[in-house]
Every structure is written in structure tokens, then in C-alpha cells.
Amino acid sequence: MHKSSTIIICVLLILGSCTSGRKALKQGNYDEALYKAVKRLRNNDGHKKSFFTLKETYPLATKWHLNRIESIQASYGRFKWEQIAREYAILNRFYDEISACPGCASAVPEPRDYSMEYESAGLRAASERYDAGLASLELGKNGSRENAKQAYLHFEEANYWIKDYKDVAKKLKESLRYATITVVVKPIPMHAQALKISNEFFENKINEFLLRKPISRFVQFYTVKEARRLGIERPHQIIQLSFDDFVVGQTYLHEKETQLVKDNILLASYQIESPLADSKESPKINICHTRPGTSSTETIAVTEPQLQEHIDHGDKIGPCAGDSPVTRPDAGTEFITKTIYGKARATVHAFTKTLESKGLLDLKIIDGYSDRVISQEKLPGVFIWEVKWGYFNGDERALEETYINLCKNKEVAPPPPQELFIEFTQPIYQQLTTKLAAFYRNY
């Protein structure tokens, strides 16, 4: 047999062993072995390995769980009937899985249904939890909030095992009332009326976080207005928020001048008139010259040695717009083309305007009865708005792309103060909600 064929057969045998549950059975994982065998027989009711695995596993798995039930029943563990009910639930799942598998019928002809045993154990589990809830609730009524919480959890478990067991719905509400603390969130005072800044958006976000989805089932948050409407005169706790200080739109303007030089640049290409043989004058080139200290221009003719100096000062080769070229009467009729390579120079003026908005929020959680500060945090927030623009003098060819883009920008107006206030309170909001969630999560 070819080597590759042998490998494929081995892999298939291994996979077959795994999917039939045989390997799990050998390791004593009866539940896993049973579920794998049933799954394989659902897909292939003629799979022999799965047939024999199920036939062998079902009595072993059933016996193992029945022994567990007997052991738990003989123990003195608290709420043992919950554990027993869970064991019967597993045995019932065996029954449901096998009954829904036609290929399993011959392997396990009569799977056992333990529904009556499960219901009986569930009833006892509900009774255990209900009695425990009553005992804890009595302590809760006497001021022990932790016992009131335990009472609620006991009644909740009782209701899980038997829906609407006795008056469990009433007991749930009663225990929740004793277990829940009321927390009033005070409005944030503002001292920046001159800027016409409102903290309404910030406050609404905080209240939405606290009221939309409770952090804990045993903590109830209220605004001051809601607390008054409901007659809550003395809450268990008060959340007090205030800005120690904040600044909106503090402006900084920075200007930077940068000299740029780029070598070996083709500065210009031009033509000069070839002189006559008996001419005593040097050839001249027309340029558009900017008069020093002014913005006015004129067309002049300069010699080649003078050309570089004029180019360095920003003059352009060729006559100014609307001017006629300056010519010499003794010039020849032929033209010579020449080029100038050299340094391209430019001066960039870059501006950066920065608006800084920042503040420090003081968070206090205060005991509503003693006025004692339970927790206090300082939460900072910063938002930087920035705009950059610039302009240049000189030869654009000396500029890198970054400077070219910068010089295309224009100064823009900053956002209004209200928007800047909202922006710098965003990081404060994230910190605040994280702190409150951590503080009240297990309250």
C-alpha cells in the first residue's frame, strides 16, 4: 500500500474514533461519549462504532449520575436539592437526545424518563430557597442590607425552580425594597455665564448612563427633580459633581520662519541675440524686475553675469506682462539658447493656532445620613483644537510637498465655546462613568 494512503486511513480511523465517542468512553467521560455517539448516529444510523459506544455508555452514564444523586442526598449540604435536580436534568437530556435519534433506538430501546424525579427535586429546591429567603428577609427588615440582598437572591432561585412558588413575587419586591439604596445625582453648578456655556448636554449624558441601564439591581439613581417628585427626602447617598476650574478656548499663536534651499535646480532657460561681429556690447536678457521696497515692476535688459543676482532676488526672465522687450539696434538676427542651474531659494512663514480647553471635575459620593464623604476623585479633561497655515516668498521649487500643502491652507475660525466645552468633557465623562460603574457594580 502506498505510504500516503496509509496515512489517510490512519487519520480517518482516528477521526472515526473521536466522533463515535469511543475515546471519551475509555477516558471515563461518559456524558461526552454519549453525546458524540448520538450525534454520529443521527448523521449515520449505520455507524457500528457509535452504536456499540452508545449501547455500552448509556447504562454507565446513568449509573454514574444516579450514584451522584444518592451521595448528595445522604449529605448535609445546604441547598442539596438544587444539585440533585441538576443531576436529574442531565439524565432527562440523555432521554431527550436518544428519543430524538431513530438510529439510537436499537442501541438503547427503552431510555428512562426522570421528569417526575426532576420536578420533585425542583419543588424541594424551591422550598429550601424560599425558607432561606424568609430567614434572611427578617434580618433585612432589621437594618441588615446584606441579608436583604441575600433574601432577594434566595427568592429569585426559588422562582427559578418553581415559577410563582407561593407568594415569591411579593417577597421579591419586599426584599428588593430593603436591599436597594437610593442615590441622588445633584446638578453641576456652572460659573461661566459670560461665555454662555451650558452643561446640559454633559449632565444629560451622565443621567442617561445611570438611569438607562442599572449598574446594579440594588442601586437606584435619581435626579433631584425625580427624588422630590417621589418624596425621597433623605437618599442613602448623594453624587455631587463640580468643576474645580475650567478654561475654554485659551489661544496660542506660533509663527515659524524657515529658509529653504534646493541645489541643482533648472532656474531658467532663455535665448539671447547673437551680437554682430563688430559689436562692443555684451548680449543682454530681458527680465521683469521688481523695484526694491515696492511691488511695482519694470522690464529691463541685463547682462548674463548680472542675471543670477536678479533671479536670486525673485526677478523673472522675460518682459513684464504688457511690456515690449528691450532690444539693441546692433543685435544680430540669430539666437543662442542658454540654461541656468543653481539654487532655488524660498522663505516659508508657518503659523500654528492652538486653542486649549481643559477642566478638572470633582466627584464626591456622600453618605446621605451622616454627610460623610465616602469617595472622592479628581477627573481631568483636555481638548486641543489646532489649525495650521502659511505662505512663502521666493521660488516655489525650493518647497517640499509638506510646505506646499501648508501654504495652500487658510486660517479658519475656531469652534464656538459651547462645542469646545463638550469636547473637553468627553474624556471626563469616560472616566466618570467608569468610576461610578466600578464603585456601584457590587453594591
Tab-separated table of C-alpha atoms in Angstrom:
chain	number	residue	atom	x	y	z
A	1	MET	CA	0.000	0.000	0.000
A	2	HIS	CA	1.196	3.487	-0.816
A	3	LYS	CA	2.532	5.472	2.158
A	4	SER	CA	0.122	8.411	1.637
A	5	SER	CA	-2.874	6.033	1.537
A	6	THR	CA	-1.799	4.502	4.832
A	7	ILE	CA	-1.619	7.940	6.456
A	8	ILE	CA	-5.121	8.854	5.186
A	9	ILE	CA	-6.601	5.617	6.563
A	10	CYS	CA	-4.982	6.222	9.957
A	11	VAL	CA	-6.368	9.752	10.100
A	12	LEU	CA	-9.859	8.506	9.214
A	13	LEU	CA	-9.664	5.837	11.911
A	14	ILE	CA	-8.640	8.428	14.497
A	15	LEU	CA	-11.427	10.793	13.443
A	16	GLY	CA	-13.902	7.957	13.463
A	17	SER	CA	-12.855	7.020	16.977
A	18	CYS	CA	-13.280	10.597	18.169
A	19	THR	CA	-16.661	11.225	16.567
A	20	SER	CA	-18.057	7.922	17.778
A	21	GLY	CA	-17.161	8.878	21.373
A	22	ARG	CA	-15.045	5.785	21.913
A	23	LYS	CA	-12.030	7.726	23.115
A	24	ALA	CA	-14.113	9.690	25.625
A	25	LEU	CA	-15.631	6.439	26.908
A	26	LYS	CA	-12.197	4.929	27.543
A	27	GLN	CA	-11.239	8.055	29.496
A	28	GLY	CA	-14.366	7.793	31.668
A	29	ASN	CA	-16.058	10.879	30.152
A	30	TYR	CA	-19.429	9.165	29.916
A	31	ASP	CA	-21.535	12.235	29.114
A	32	GLU	CA	-19.237	13.351	26.298
A	33	ALA	CA	-19.067	9.805	24.904
A	34	LEU	CA	-22.869	9.504	24.893
A	35	TYR	CA	-23.477	12.874	23.156
A	36	LYS	CA	-20.853	12.147	20.470
A	37	ALA	CA	-22.260	8.709	19.766
A	38	VAL	CA	-25.827	10.086	19.463
A	39	LYS	CA	-24.659	12.878	17.150
A	40	ARG	CA	-22.856	10.406	14.890
A	41	LEU	CA	-25.863	8.060	14.754
A	42	ARG	CA	-28.117	10.967	13.814
A	43	ASN	CA	-25.933	11.585	10.769
A	44	ASN	CA	-25.279	7.912	10.023
A	45	ASP	CA	-27.635	5.419	11.691
A	46	GLY	CA	-25.493	2.517	10.472
A	47	HIS	CA	-22.273	3.588	12.186
A	48	LYS	CA	-21.295	0.472	14.151
A	49	LYS	CA	-18.710	2.013	16.451
A	50	SER	CA	-21.177	4.661	17.573
A	51	PHE	CA	-23.872	2.015	18.042
A	52	PHE	CA	-21.726	-0.065	20.394
A	53	THR	CA	-20.377	3.039	22.142
A	54	LEU	CA	-23.912	4.243	22.921
A	55	LYS	CA	-25.072	0.775	23.952
A	56	GLU	CA	-22.170	0.500	26.405
A	57	THR	CA	-22.146	4.141	27.577
A	58	TYR	CA	-25.814	4.771	28.422
A	59	PRO	CA	-26.031	2.393	31.426
A	60	LEU	CA	-22.622	3.560	32.681
A	61	ALA	CA	-23.533	7.263	32.415
A	62	THR	CA	-26.948	6.694	34.016
A	63	LYS	CA	-25.448	4.734	36.903
A	64	TRP	CA	-22.787	7.398	37.476
A	65	HIS	CA	-25.365	10.196	37.846
A	66	LEU	CA	-27.715	8.088	39.996
A	67	ASN	CA	-24.805	7.356	42.324
A	68	ARG	CA	-24.114	11.103	42.466
A	69	ILE	CA	-27.745	11.724	43.415
A	70	GLU	CA	-27.600	9.100	46.160
A	71	SER	CA	-24.382	10.590	47.544
A	72	ILE	CA	-25.723	14.171	47.547
A	73	GLN	CA	-28.984	13.063	49.130
A	74	ALA	CA	-27.099	11.419	52.003
A	75	SER	CA	-25.057	14.580	52.645
A	76	TYR	CA	-25.895	17.533	54.888
A	77	GLY	CA	-25.041	20.145	52.294
A	78	ARG	CA	-27.156	23.282	52.099
A	79	PHE	CA	-29.414	23.513	49.040
A	80	LYS	CA	-28.564	19.932	48.102
A	81	TRP	CA	-31.857	19.519	46.250
A	82	GLU	CA	-30.672	22.006	43.632
A	83	GLN	CA	-27.690	19.756	42.905
A	84	ILE	CA	-29.980	16.697	42.784
A	85	ALA	CA	-32.361	18.466	40.387
A	86	ARG	CA	-29.434	19.320	38.105
A	87	GLU	CA	-28.370	15.672	38.036
A	88	TYR	CA	-31.900	14.625	37.056
A	89	ALA	CA	-31.855	17.337	34.366
A	90	ILE	CA	-28.774	15.672	32.823
A	91	LEU	CA	-30.491	12.263	32.877
A	92	ASN	CA	-33.522	13.835	31.172
A	93	ARG	CA	-31.282	15.280	28.480
A	94	PHE	CA	-29.998	11.722	27.818
A	95	TYR	CA	-33.615	10.678	27.356
A	96	ASP	CA	-34.427	13.581	25.018
A	97	GLU	CA	-31.293	13.123	22.869
A	98	ILE	CA	-31.777	9.368	22.423
A	99	SER	CA	-35.543	9.645	21.837
A	100	ALA	CA	-34.953	12.175	19.027
A	101	CYS	CA	-32.456	9.821	17.297
A	102	PRO	CA	-34.046	6.982	15.248
A	103	GLY	CA	-30.662	5.297	14.826
A	104	CYS	CA	-30.261	5.089	18.619
A	105	ALA	CA	-33.420	3.061	19.283
A	106	SER	CA	-31.795	-0.346	18.796
A	107	ALA	CA	-28.805	0.582	20.965
A	108	VAL	CA	-30.997	1.901	23.828
A	109	PRO	CA	-34.532	0.529	23.294
A	110	GLU	CA	-36.018	1.996	26.488
A	111	PRO	CA	-34.292	5.164	27.740
A	112	ARG	CA	-35.547	6.235	31.174
A	113	ASP	CA	-37.505	9.495	31.654
A	114	TYR	CA	-36.776	11.162	35.033
A	115	SER	CA	-39.199	14.101	34.669
A	116	MET	CA	-41.168	13.226	37.821
A	117	GLU	CA	-37.968	12.929	39.872
A	118	TYR	CA	-36.732	16.252	38.462
A	119	GLU	CA	-39.996	18.046	39.361
A	120	SER	CA	-39.947	16.593	42.856
A	121	ALA	CA	-36.344	17.692	43.424
A	122	GLY	CA	-37.131	21.132	41.944
A	123	LEU	CA	-40.041	21.536	44.364
A	124	ARG	CA	-37.788	20.724	47.320
A	125	ALA	CA	-35.109	23.081	45.960
A	126	ALA	CA	-37.668	25.899	45.712
A	127	SER	CA	-38.849	25.187	49.256
A	128	GLU	CA	-35.273	25.297	50.586
A	129	ARG	CA	-34.597	28.620	48.923
A	130	TYR	CA	-37.921	30.122	49.971
A	131	ASP	CA	-37.335	29.255	53.627
A	132	ALA	CA	-33.783	30.674	53.437
A	133	GLY	CA	-35.216	33.831	51.890
A	134	LEU	CA	-37.726	34.279	54.722
A	135	ALA	CA	-34.980	33.972	57.332
A	136	SER	CA	-32.724	36.485	55.562
A	137	LEU	CA	-35.607	38.893	54.965
A	138	GLU	CA	-36.341	39.129	58.683
A	139	LEU	CA	-32.741	40.220	59.289
A	140	GLY	CA	-33.021	42.596	56.349
A	141	LYS	CA	-36.057	44.285	57.872
A	142	ASN	CA	-33.989	44.979	60.970
A	143	GLY	CA	-31.449	47.007	59.015
A	144	SER	CA	-29.100	44.415	57.529
A	145	ARG	CA	-28.962	45.367	53.849
A	146	GLU	CA	-26.684	42.432	53.029
A	147	ASN	CA	-29.259	39.991	54.391
A	148	ALA	CA	-31.968	41.725	52.368
A	149	LYS	CA	-29.813	41.190	49.255
A	150	GLN	CA	-29.373	37.524	50.157
A	151	ALA	CA	-33.129	37.227	50.680
A	152	TYR	CA	-33.749	38.587	47.181
A	153	LEU	CA	-31.293	36.099	45.659
A	154	HIS	CA	-32.892	33.203	47.582
A	155	PHE	CA	-36.383	34.147	46.387
A	156	GLU	CA	-35.046	34.522	42.845
A	157	GLU	CA	-33.661	30.966	42.980
A	158	ALA	CA	-36.946	29.663	44.372
A	159	ASN	CA	-38.778	31.280	41.470
A	160	TYR	CA	-36.310	29.680	39.045
A	161	TRP	CA	-37.085	26.165	40.248
A	162	ILE	CA	-40.841	26.657	40.562
A	163	LYS	CA	-42.337	29.623	38.739
A	164	ASP	CA	-44.521	31.768	41.058
A	165	TYR	CA	-43.799	29.493	44.019
A	166	LYS	CA	-46.155	30.509	46.857
A	167	ASP	CA	-46.023	34.339	47.197
A	168	VAL	CA	-42.454	34.588	45.886
A	169	ALA	CA	-43.278	37.543	43.587
A	170	LYS	CA	-44.387	39.581	46.618
A	171	LYS	CA	-41.323	38.524	48.600
A	172	LEU	CA	-39.025	39.527	45.742
A	173	LYS	CA	-40.418	43.075	45.751
A	174	GLU	CA	-40.245	43.281	49.536
A	175	SER	CA	-36.644	42.098	49.794
A	176	LEU	CA	-35.602	44.340	46.890
A	177	ARG	CA	-37.055	47.348	48.713
A	178	TYR	CA	-34.942	46.666	51.797
A	179	ALA	CA	-31.839	45.806	49.747
A	180	THR	CA	-31.861	48.814	47.406
A	181	ILE	CA	-30.036	52.063	48.150
A	182	THR	CA	-31.244	55.354	46.677
A	183	VAL	CA	-28.654	57.662	45.117
A	184	VAL	CA	-29.463	61.246	44.109
A	185	VAL	CA	-27.300	62.922	41.442
A	186	LYS	CA	-27.060	66.661	42.063
A	187	PRO	CA	-26.878	69.121	39.136
A	188	ILE	CA	-23.464	70.571	38.288
A	189	PRO	CA	-23.134	74.258	39.189
A	190	MET	CA	-21.762	76.494	36.427
A	191	HIS	CA	-19.843	79.769	36.868
A	192	ALA	CA	-19.220	80.779	33.252
A	193	GLN	CA	-22.354	82.668	32.291
A	194	ALA	CA	-20.280	85.275	30.429
A	195	LEU	CA	-19.225	82.578	27.936
A	196	LYS	CA	-22.851	81.445	27.533
A	197	ILE	CA	-21.810	77.841	28.153
A	198	SER	CA	-24.386	75.231	29.175
A	199	ASN	CA	-23.581	71.905	30.848
A	200	GLU	CA	-26.976	70.455	29.904
A	201	PHE	CA	-25.544	68.038	27.328
A	202	PHE	CA	-22.902	66.775	29.787
A	203	GLU	CA	-25.448	66.295	32.585
A	204	ASN	CA	-27.925	64.548	30.288
A	205	LYS	CA	-25.236	62.085	29.184
A	206	ILE	CA	-24.433	61.239	32.825
A	207	ASN	CA	-28.103	60.796	33.774
A	208	GLU	CA	-28.717	58.682	30.678
A	209	PHE	CA	-25.850	56.381	31.692
A	210	LEU	CA	-27.101	55.999	35.267
A	211	LEU	CA	-30.820	55.709	34.519
A	212	ARG	CA	-30.866	53.798	31.213
A	213	LYS	CA	-29.363	50.506	32.405
A	214	PRO	CA	-28.860	49.980	36.149
A	215	ILE	CA	-25.269	49.320	37.214
A	216	SER	CA	-26.626	47.097	39.989
A	217	ARG	CA	-30.125	45.811	40.650
A	218	PHE	CA	-29.697	47.019	44.238
A	219	VAL	CA	-28.840	50.646	43.393
A	220	GLN	CA	-31.415	53.150	42.153
A	221	PHE	CA	-30.317	56.550	40.803
A	222	TYR	CA	-32.498	59.670	40.751
A	223	THR	CA	-32.156	63.269	39.660
A	224	VAL	CA	-33.015	65.882	42.283
A	225	LYS	CA	-36.262	66.624	40.469
A	226	GLU	CA	-37.298	62.935	40.401
A	227	ALA	CA	-36.395	62.469	44.066
A	228	ARG	CA	-38.631	65.412	45.039
A	229	ARG	CA	-41.490	64.079	42.939
A	230	LEU	CA	-41.220	60.671	44.628
A	231	GLY	CA	-40.886	62.174	48.106
A	232	ILE	CA	-37.332	60.929	48.715
A	233	GLU	CA	-36.189	63.437	51.309
A	234	ARG	CA	-33.085	61.639	52.533
A	235	PRO	CA	-31.389	59.346	49.996
A	236	HIS	CA	-28.800	56.822	51.108
A	237	GLN	CA	-26.113	58.545	49.037
A	238	ILE	CA	-25.583	61.751	47.046
A	239	ILE	CA	-23.371	62.151	43.983
A	240	GLN	CA	-22.012	65.694	43.929
A	241	LEU	CA	-20.200	66.948	40.828
A	242	SER	CA	-18.493	70.300	40.380
A	243	PHE	CA	-15.748	71.826	38.250
A	244	ASP	CA	-12.790	72.991	40.305
A	245	ASP	CA	-11.857	75.098	37.303
A	246	PHE	CA	-12.097	75.045	33.537
A	247	VAL	CA	-10.777	77.073	30.639
A	248	VAL	CA	-12.390	77.176	27.202
A	249	GLY	CA	-10.516	78.315	24.105
A	250	GLN	CA	-7.225	79.523	25.574
A	251	THR	CA	-5.452	80.679	22.402
A	252	TYR	CA	-1.788	80.297	21.428
A	253	LEU	CA	-0.360	81.534	18.106
A	254	HIS	CA	3.046	80.344	16.965
A	255	GLU	CA	4.912	81.607	13.885
A	256	LYS	CA	7.988	79.933	12.459
A	257	GLU	CA	10.148	81.213	9.610
A	258	THR	CA	12.099	78.600	7.640
A	259	GLN	CA	14.731	79.232	4.960
A	260	LEU	CA	14.703	76.560	2.252
A	261	VAL	CA	17.395	75.938	-0.367
A	262	LYS	CA	17.389	73.233	-3.021
A	263	ASP	CA	20.505	72.631	-5.155
A	264	ASN	CA	20.947	71.869	-8.850
A	265	ILE	CA	17.618	73.278	-9.960
A	266	LEU	CA	16.976	74.411	-13.529
A	267	LEU	CA	16.348	78.035	-12.695
A	268	ALA	CA	15.749	79.324	-16.216
A	269	SER	CA	16.222	78.769	-19.873
A	270	TYR	CA	16.486	81.775	-22.154
A	271	GLN	CA	17.589	82.980	-25.563
A	272	ILE	CA	19.992	85.806	-26.296
A	273	GLU	CA	20.600	87.617	-29.537
A	274	SER	CA	23.940	86.816	-31.036
A	275	PRO	CA	25.984	90.050	-31.273
A	276	LEU	CA	27.270	91.445	-34.517
A	277	ALA	CA	30.907	90.876	-35.231
A	278	ASP	CA	31.929	94.500	-34.596
A	279	SER	CA	29.621	94.980	-31.532
A	280	LYS	CA	31.343	96.142	-28.350
A	281	GLU	CA	28.324	95.487	-26.078
A	282	SER	CA	27.661	92.224	-24.224
A	283	PRO	CA	24.440	90.336	-25.038
A	284	LYS	CA	21.535	91.231	-22.753
A	285	ILE	CA	18.496	89.366	-21.444
A	286	ASN	CA	15.066	90.869	-20.807
A	287	ILE	CA	13.807	90.392	-17.256
A	288	CYS	CA	10.792	91.549	-15.278
A	289	HIS	CA	12.416	93.412	-12.394
A	290	THR	CA	10.688	94.275	-9.122
A	291	ARG	CA	11.800	97.599	-7.771
A	292	PRO	CA	13.315	97.238	-4.255
A	293	GLY	CA	10.909	98.108	-1.434
A	294	THR	CA	7.900	98.225	-3.779
A	295	SER	CA	5.583	95.882	-5.600
A	296	SER	CA	5.907	97.686	-8.938
A	297	THR	CA	7.730	96.015	-11.816
A	298	GLU	CA	9.527	97.112	-14.985
A	299	THR	CA	11.154	95.417	-17.951
A	300	ILE	CA	14.897	95.839	-18.111
A	301	ALA	CA	17.769	94.230	-20.016
A	302	VAL	CA	20.711	92.799	-18.027
A	303	THR	CA	23.930	91.054	-18.988
A	304	GLU	CA	24.500	87.369	-18.320
A	305	PRO	CA	26.777	87.991	-15.301
A	306	GLN	CA	24.030	90.133	-13.748
A	307	LEU	CA	21.245	87.582	-14.399
A	308	GLN	CA	21.868	85.236	-11.429
A	309	GLU	CA	21.712	88.054	-8.891
A	310	HIS	CA	18.349	89.218	-10.254
A	311	ILE	CA	16.943	85.678	-10.246
A	312	ASP	CA	18.026	85.251	-6.624
A	313	HIS	CA	16.005	88.349	-5.736
A	314	GLY	CA	12.894	86.956	-7.401
A	315	ASP	CA	13.021	88.647	-10.792
A	316	LYS	CA	11.641	86.676	-13.714
A	317	ILE	CA	13.186	86.103	-17.132
A	318	GLY	CA	11.247	87.753	-19.922
A	319	PRO	CA	9.481	91.094	-20.202
A	320	CYS	CA	6.757	92.013	-17.704
A	321	ALA	CA	3.183	91.445	-18.737
A	322	GLY	CA	2.118	94.103	-21.176
A	323	ASP	CA	5.680	95.360	-21.860
A	324	SER	CA	7.609	95.143	-25.121
A	325	PRO	CA	11.074	93.559	-24.974
A	326	VAL	CA	14.100	95.844	-24.719
A	327	THR	CA	16.188	95.416	-27.898
A	328	ARG	CA	19.509	96.740	-29.146
A	329	PRO	CA	19.926	98.199	-32.576
A	330	ASP	CA	23.216	96.346	-33.170
A	331	ALA	CA	21.808	92.916	-32.230
A	332	GLY	CA	22.199	90.051	-34.633
A	333	THR	CA	19.424	88.024	-36.159
A	334	GLU	CA	20.425	84.657	-34.669
A	335	PHE	CA	19.549	83.476	-31.154
A	336	ILE	CA	21.506	81.307	-28.744
A	337	THR	CA	19.569	79.198	-26.151
A	338	LYS	CA	21.115	79.005	-22.692
A	339	THR	CA	20.121	77.478	-19.326
A	340	ILE	CA	20.847	78.429	-15.745
A	341	TYR	CA	21.220	75.813	-12.993
A	342	GLY	CA	21.615	76.834	-9.404
A	343	LYS	CA	19.956	77.031	-6.010
A	344	ALA	CA	16.227	77.567	-5.617
A	345	ARG	CA	15.519	79.613	-2.500
A	346	ALA	CA	12.327	80.301	-0.585
A	347	THR	CA	11.273	81.562	2.829
A	348	VAL	CA	8.283	79.865	4.442
A	349	HIS	CA	6.230	81.539	7.165
A	350	ALA	CA	4.301	78.803	9.030
A	351	PHE	CA	1.567	79.625	11.539
A	352	THR	CA	0.005	77.325	14.143
A	353	LYS	CA	-3.024	78.441	16.139
A	354	THR	CA	-3.919	76.243	19.118
A	355	LEU	CA	-6.997	76.505	21.311
A	356	GLU	CA	-6.726	74.607	24.587
A	357	SER	CA	-9.833	73.732	26.569
A	358	LYS	CA	-9.481	71.866	29.852
A	359	GLY	CA	-11.112	71.346	33.199
A	360	LEU	CA	-10.995	69.339	36.427
A	361	LEU	CA	-14.197	67.705	37.676
A	362	ASP	CA	-14.546	66.951	41.378
A	363	LEU	CA	-16.558	63.773	42.064
A	364	LYS	CA	-17.830	63.210	45.590
A	365	ILE	CA	-20.037	60.380	46.824
A	366	ILE	CA	-21.581	61.485	50.128
A	367	ASP	CA	-23.447	59.491	52.766
A	368	GLY	CA	-26.990	60.888	52.830
A	369	TYR	CA	-27.400	60.370	56.574
A	370	SER	CA	-24.052	61.429	58.021
A	371	ASP	CA	-22.848	63.797	55.249
A	372	ARG	CA	-19.565	61.885	55.318
A	373	VAL	CA	-17.584	61.774	52.070
A	374	ILE	CA	-17.428	58.084	51.109
A	375	SER	CA	-15.341	58.556	47.966
A	376	GLN	CA	-13.733	61.481	46.136
A	377	GLU	CA	-11.953	61.660	42.780
A	378	LYS	CA	-10.491	64.424	40.607
A	379	LEU	CA	-11.172	63.787	36.907
A	380	PRO	CA	-9.230	65.832	34.314
A	381	GLY	CA	-10.216	66.508	30.718
A	382	VAL	CA	-8.345	68.229	27.887
A	383	PHE	CA	-9.208	69.028	24.267
A	384	ILE	CA	-6.772	70.684	21.834
A	385	TRP	CA	-8.071	72.320	18.647
A	386	GLU	CA	-5.390	73.246	16.123
A	387	VAL	CA	-5.148	74.843	12.685
A	388	LYS	CA	-2.021	75.351	10.545
A	389	TRP	CA	-1.452	77.587	7.536
A	390	GLY	CA	1.348	79.596	5.901
A	391	TYR	CA	2.757	81.466	2.963
A	392	PHE	CA	6.130	81.676	1.219
A	393	ASN	CA	8.338	84.140	-0.585
A	394	GLY	CA	10.766	83.064	-3.290
A	395	ASP	CA	10.946	80.130	-5.632
A	396	GLU	CA	8.230	77.508	-5.163
A	397	ARG	CA	10.611	74.847	-6.493
A	398	ALA	CA	12.532	75.016	-3.209
A	399	LEU	CA	9.440	73.783	-1.297
A	400	GLU	CA	8.796	70.186	-0.262
A	401	GLU	CA	5.254	68.839	-0.636
A	402	THR	CA	4.549	69.368	3.082
A	403	TYR	CA	5.236	73.099	2.773
A	404	ILE	CA	3.300	73.347	-0.488
A	405	ASN	CA	0.222	71.859	1.211
A	406	LEU	CA	0.731	74.094	4.248
A	407	CYS	CA	0.785	77.213	2.091
A	408	LYS	CA	-2.477	76.151	0.447
A	409	ASN	CA	-4.205	76.198	3.848
A	410	LYS	CA	-6.039	79.234	5.119
A	411	GLU	CA	-6.728	80.335	8.674
A	412	VAL	CA	-10.188	79.128	9.742
A	413	ALA	CA	-12.405	80.223	12.594
A	414	PRO	CA	-12.310	78.016	15.717
A	415	PRO	CA	-15.396	76.166	17.031
A	416	PRO	CA	-17.709	78.084	19.384
A	417	PRO	CA	-17.073	77.853	23.164
A	418	GLN	CA	-20.032	75.506	23.734
A	419	GLU	CA	-18.591	72.953	21.307
A	420	LEU	CA	-15.137	73.220	22.903
A	421	PHE	CA	-16.715	72.655	26.332
A	422	ILE	CA	-18.465	69.494	25.121
A	423	GLU	CA	-15.235	68.190	23.608
A	424	PHE	CA	-13.086	68.520	26.724
A	425	THR	CA	-15.814	66.940	28.895
A	426	GLN	CA	-15.809	63.779	26.737
A	427	PRO	CA	-12.731	62.236	28.445
A	428	ILE	CA	-14.148	63.339	31.812
A	429	TYR	CA	-17.401	61.511	31.003
A	430	GLN	CA	-15.497	58.306	30.183
A	431	GLN	CA	-13.590	58.450	33.473
A	432	LEU	CA	-16.680	59.343	35.474
A	433	THR	CA	-18.847	56.520	34.156
A	434	THR	CA	-16.016	54.015	34.644
A	435	LYS	CA	-15.516	55.146	38.267
A	436	LEU	CA	-19.244	55.025	39.081
A	437	ALA	CA	-19.686	51.617	37.444
A	438	ALA	CA	-16.747	50.196	39.428
A	439	PHE	CA	-17.980	51.744	42.689
A	440	TYR	CA	-21.594	50.531	42.450
A	441	ARG	CA	-21.227	47.300	40.479
A	442	ASN	CA	-21.155	45.027	43.551
A	443	TYR	CA	-23.009	47.345	45.907
